Coordinates of C-alpha atoms in Angstrom, one line a residue:
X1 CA 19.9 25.1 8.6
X2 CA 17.0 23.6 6.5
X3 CA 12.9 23.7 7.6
X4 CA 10.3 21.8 5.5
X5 CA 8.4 23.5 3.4
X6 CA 5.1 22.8 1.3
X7 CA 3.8 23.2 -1.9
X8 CA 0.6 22.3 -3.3
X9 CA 0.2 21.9 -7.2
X10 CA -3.7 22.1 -8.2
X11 CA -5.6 21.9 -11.7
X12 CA -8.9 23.2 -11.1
X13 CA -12.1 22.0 -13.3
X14 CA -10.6 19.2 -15.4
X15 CA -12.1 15.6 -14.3
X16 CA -9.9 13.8 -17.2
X17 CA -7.6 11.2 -16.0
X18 CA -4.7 13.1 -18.2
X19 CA -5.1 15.4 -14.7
X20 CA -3.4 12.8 -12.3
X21 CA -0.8 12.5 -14.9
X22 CA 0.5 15.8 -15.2
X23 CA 0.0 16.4 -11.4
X24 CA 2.4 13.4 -11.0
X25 CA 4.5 14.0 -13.3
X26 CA 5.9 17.9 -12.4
X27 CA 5.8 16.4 -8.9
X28 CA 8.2 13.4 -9.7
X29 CA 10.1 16.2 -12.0
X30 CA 10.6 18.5 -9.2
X31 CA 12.0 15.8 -6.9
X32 CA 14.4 14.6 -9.2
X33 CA 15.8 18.3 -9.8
X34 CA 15.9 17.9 -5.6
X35 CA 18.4 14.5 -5.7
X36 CA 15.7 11.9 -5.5
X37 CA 17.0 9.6 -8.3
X38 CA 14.4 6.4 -7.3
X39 CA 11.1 7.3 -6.5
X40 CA 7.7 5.3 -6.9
X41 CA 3.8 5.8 -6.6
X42 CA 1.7 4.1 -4.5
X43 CA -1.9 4.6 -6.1
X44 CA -5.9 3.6 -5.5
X45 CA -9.2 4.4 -6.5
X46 CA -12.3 4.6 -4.1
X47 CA -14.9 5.8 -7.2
X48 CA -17.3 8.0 -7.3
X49 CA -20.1 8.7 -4.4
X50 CA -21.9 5.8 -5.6
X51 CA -18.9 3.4 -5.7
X52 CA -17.6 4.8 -2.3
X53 CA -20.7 3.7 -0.7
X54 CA -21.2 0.4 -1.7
X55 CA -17.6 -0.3 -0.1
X56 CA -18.1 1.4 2.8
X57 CA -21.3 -1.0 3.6
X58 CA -18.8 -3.8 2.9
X59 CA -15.8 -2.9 5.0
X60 CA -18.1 -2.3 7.9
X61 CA -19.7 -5.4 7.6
X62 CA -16.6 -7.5 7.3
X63 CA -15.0 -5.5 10.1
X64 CA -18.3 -6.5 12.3
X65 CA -17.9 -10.3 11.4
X66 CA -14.4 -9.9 12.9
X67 CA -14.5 -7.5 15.9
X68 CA -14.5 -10.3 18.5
X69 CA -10.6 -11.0 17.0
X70 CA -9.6 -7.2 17.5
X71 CA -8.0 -5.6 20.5
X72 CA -9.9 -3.5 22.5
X73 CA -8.1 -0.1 20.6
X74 CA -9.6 -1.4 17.5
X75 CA -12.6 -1.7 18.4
X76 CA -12.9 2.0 19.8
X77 CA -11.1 2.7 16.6
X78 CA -13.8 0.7 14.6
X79 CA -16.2 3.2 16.2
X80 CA -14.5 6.5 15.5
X81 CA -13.8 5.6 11.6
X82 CA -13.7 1.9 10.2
X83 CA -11.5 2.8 7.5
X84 CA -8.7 3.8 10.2
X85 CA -8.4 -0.2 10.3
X86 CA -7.2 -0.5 7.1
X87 CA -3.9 0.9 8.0
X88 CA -3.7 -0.2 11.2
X89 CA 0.0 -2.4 12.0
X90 CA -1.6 -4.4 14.8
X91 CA -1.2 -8.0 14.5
X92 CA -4.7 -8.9 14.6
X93 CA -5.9 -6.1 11.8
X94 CA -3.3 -6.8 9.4
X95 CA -4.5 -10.6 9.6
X96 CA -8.7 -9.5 8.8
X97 CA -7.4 -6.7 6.5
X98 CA -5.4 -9.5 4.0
X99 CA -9.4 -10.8 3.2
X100 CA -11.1 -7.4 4.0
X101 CA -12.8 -6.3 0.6
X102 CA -10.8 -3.6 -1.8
X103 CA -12.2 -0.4 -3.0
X104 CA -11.0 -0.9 -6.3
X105 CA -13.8 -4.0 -6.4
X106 CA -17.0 -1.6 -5.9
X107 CA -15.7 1.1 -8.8
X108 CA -18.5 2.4 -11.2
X109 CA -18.0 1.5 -14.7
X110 CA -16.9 5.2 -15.4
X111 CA -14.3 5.3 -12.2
X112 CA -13.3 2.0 -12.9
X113 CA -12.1 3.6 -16.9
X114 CA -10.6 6.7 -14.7
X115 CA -8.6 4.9 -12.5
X116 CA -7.7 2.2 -15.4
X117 CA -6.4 5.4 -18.1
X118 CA -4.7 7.1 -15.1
X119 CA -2.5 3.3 -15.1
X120 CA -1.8 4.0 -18.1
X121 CA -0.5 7.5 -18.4
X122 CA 1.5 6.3 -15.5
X123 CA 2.7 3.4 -17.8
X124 CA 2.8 5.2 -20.9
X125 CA 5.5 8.1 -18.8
X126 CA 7.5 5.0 -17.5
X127 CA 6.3 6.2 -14.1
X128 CA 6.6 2.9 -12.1
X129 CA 3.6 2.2 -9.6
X130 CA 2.2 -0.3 -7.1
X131 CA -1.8 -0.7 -6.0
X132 CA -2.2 0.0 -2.4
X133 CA -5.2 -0.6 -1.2
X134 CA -5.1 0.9 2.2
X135 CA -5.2 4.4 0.2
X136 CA -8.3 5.8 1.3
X137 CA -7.6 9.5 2.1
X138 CA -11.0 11.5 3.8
X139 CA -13.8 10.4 2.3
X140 CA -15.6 14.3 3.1
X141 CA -13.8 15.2 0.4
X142 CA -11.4 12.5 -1.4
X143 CA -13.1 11.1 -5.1
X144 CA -11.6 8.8 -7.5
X145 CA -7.8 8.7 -7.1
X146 CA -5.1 8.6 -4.1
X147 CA -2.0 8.2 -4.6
X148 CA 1.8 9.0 -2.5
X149 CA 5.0 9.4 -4.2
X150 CA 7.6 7.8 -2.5
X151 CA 11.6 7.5 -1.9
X152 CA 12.4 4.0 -2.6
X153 CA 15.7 4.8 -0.9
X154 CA 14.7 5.8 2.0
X155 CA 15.3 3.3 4.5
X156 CA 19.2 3.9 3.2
X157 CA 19.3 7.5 4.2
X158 CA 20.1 8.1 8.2
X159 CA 17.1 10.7 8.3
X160 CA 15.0 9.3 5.1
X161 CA 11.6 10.0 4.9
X162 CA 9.2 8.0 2.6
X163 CA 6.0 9.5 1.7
X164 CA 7.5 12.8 -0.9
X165 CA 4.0 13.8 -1.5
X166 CA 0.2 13.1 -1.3
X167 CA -2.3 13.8 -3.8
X168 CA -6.1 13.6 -4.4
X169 CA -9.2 14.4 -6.7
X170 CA -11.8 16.0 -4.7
X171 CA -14.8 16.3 -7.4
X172 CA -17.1 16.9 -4.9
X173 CA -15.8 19.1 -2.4
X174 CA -17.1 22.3 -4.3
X175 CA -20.6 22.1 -3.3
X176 CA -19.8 20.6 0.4
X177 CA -18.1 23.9 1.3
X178 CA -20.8 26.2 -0.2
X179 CA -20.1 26.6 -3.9
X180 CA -23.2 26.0 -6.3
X181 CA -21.2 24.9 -9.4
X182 CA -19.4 21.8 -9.2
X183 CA -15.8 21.9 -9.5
X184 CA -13.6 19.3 -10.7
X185 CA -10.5 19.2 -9.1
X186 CA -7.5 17.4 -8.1
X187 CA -4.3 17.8 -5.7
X188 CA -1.1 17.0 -4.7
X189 CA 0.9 18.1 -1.7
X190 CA 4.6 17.9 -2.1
X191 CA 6.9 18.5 1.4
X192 CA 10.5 19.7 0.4
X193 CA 13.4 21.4 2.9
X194 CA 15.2 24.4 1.9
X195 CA 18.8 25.4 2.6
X196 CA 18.2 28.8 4.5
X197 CA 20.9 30.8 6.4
X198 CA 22.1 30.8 9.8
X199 CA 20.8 34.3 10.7
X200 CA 17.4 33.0 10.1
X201 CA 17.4 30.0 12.3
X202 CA 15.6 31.1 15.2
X203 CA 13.0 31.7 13.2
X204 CA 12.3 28.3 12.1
X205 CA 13.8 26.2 14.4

């Protein structure tokens, strides 16, 4: 019998770029001890508070200029949250999101050198990557870098599942839930299943 499982890796208080590394690294280390021999990161920056505002102004404006060429879910979805969009697989979206502007386009000069040294560690630990700009993650909390590490042999696995794990940096979550001191920190959430005995299968099943 085997349930999922999840663990979550933190480093608290560092807002260095070497922190993404080592978060990604032990993660793609653990899966490989799991049997995942080919496995990639998918990776984007939305900046700071200042850079994250700047794009938001311009993805709801572009998404405006278009809303007459969205279905009528996509326009109640425009409503709720118009960064929802950017992952949409409907026709129609995934035609206004190929000229729909790119976070990585409206990064300060100091998240722009983040993101870039982050590349590079990535580079630097042969840790192959690709930029994907429909990364957002919640933007309550979410700073800086996203990023997914992913099976690229998962579509050749009868139950394969992509997406391994999902990190973040959250810089400013610290003082949104009450805390005076800003805390740096970023995240990753790894989901892994677990070999566990028969007797205990009620349990999780």
């Amino acid at each position: 019998t085997t349930y999922n499982r999840y663990c979550d890796l933190e480093i608290l208080g560092n807002s260095r770029s070497i922190a993404e590394a080592i978060l990604i690294q032990t993660a793609c280390a653990i899966l490989k001890e799991e049997g995942y021999e080919n496995i990639g990161i998918e990776i984007n920056s939305i900046g700071d508070k200042e850079s994250i505002n700047k794009y938001t102004r311009d993805l709801t404006s572009h998404y405006k200029k278009n809303i007459n060429d969205m279905h009528t879910e996509c326009r109640q979805l425009f409503k709720k949250d118009p960064f929802e969009l950017l992952s949409c697989q409907n026709d129609k979206c995934k035609k206004i999101n190929e000229t729909a502007p790119k976070s990585m386009d409206f990064l300060s000069e100091s998240s722009r050198i983040h993101f870039q040294e982050v590349l590079e560690y990535l580079e630097s630990l042969n840790i192959p990557y690709r930029i994907n700009n429909a990364l957002i993650g919640n933007r309550k909390y979410c700073t800086e870098t996203i990023f997914t590490i992913i099976d690229l042999n998962y579509d050749k696995k009868p139950k394969g599942q992509k997406t391994l794990a999902v990190g973040v940096r959250y810089d400013g979550l610290s003082k949104k839930i009450g805390i005076k001191k800003e805390i740096q920190g970023v995240g990753i959430s790894k989901k892994f299943q677990r070999e566990v005995p028969s007797i205990f299968s009620a349990e999780f099943d």
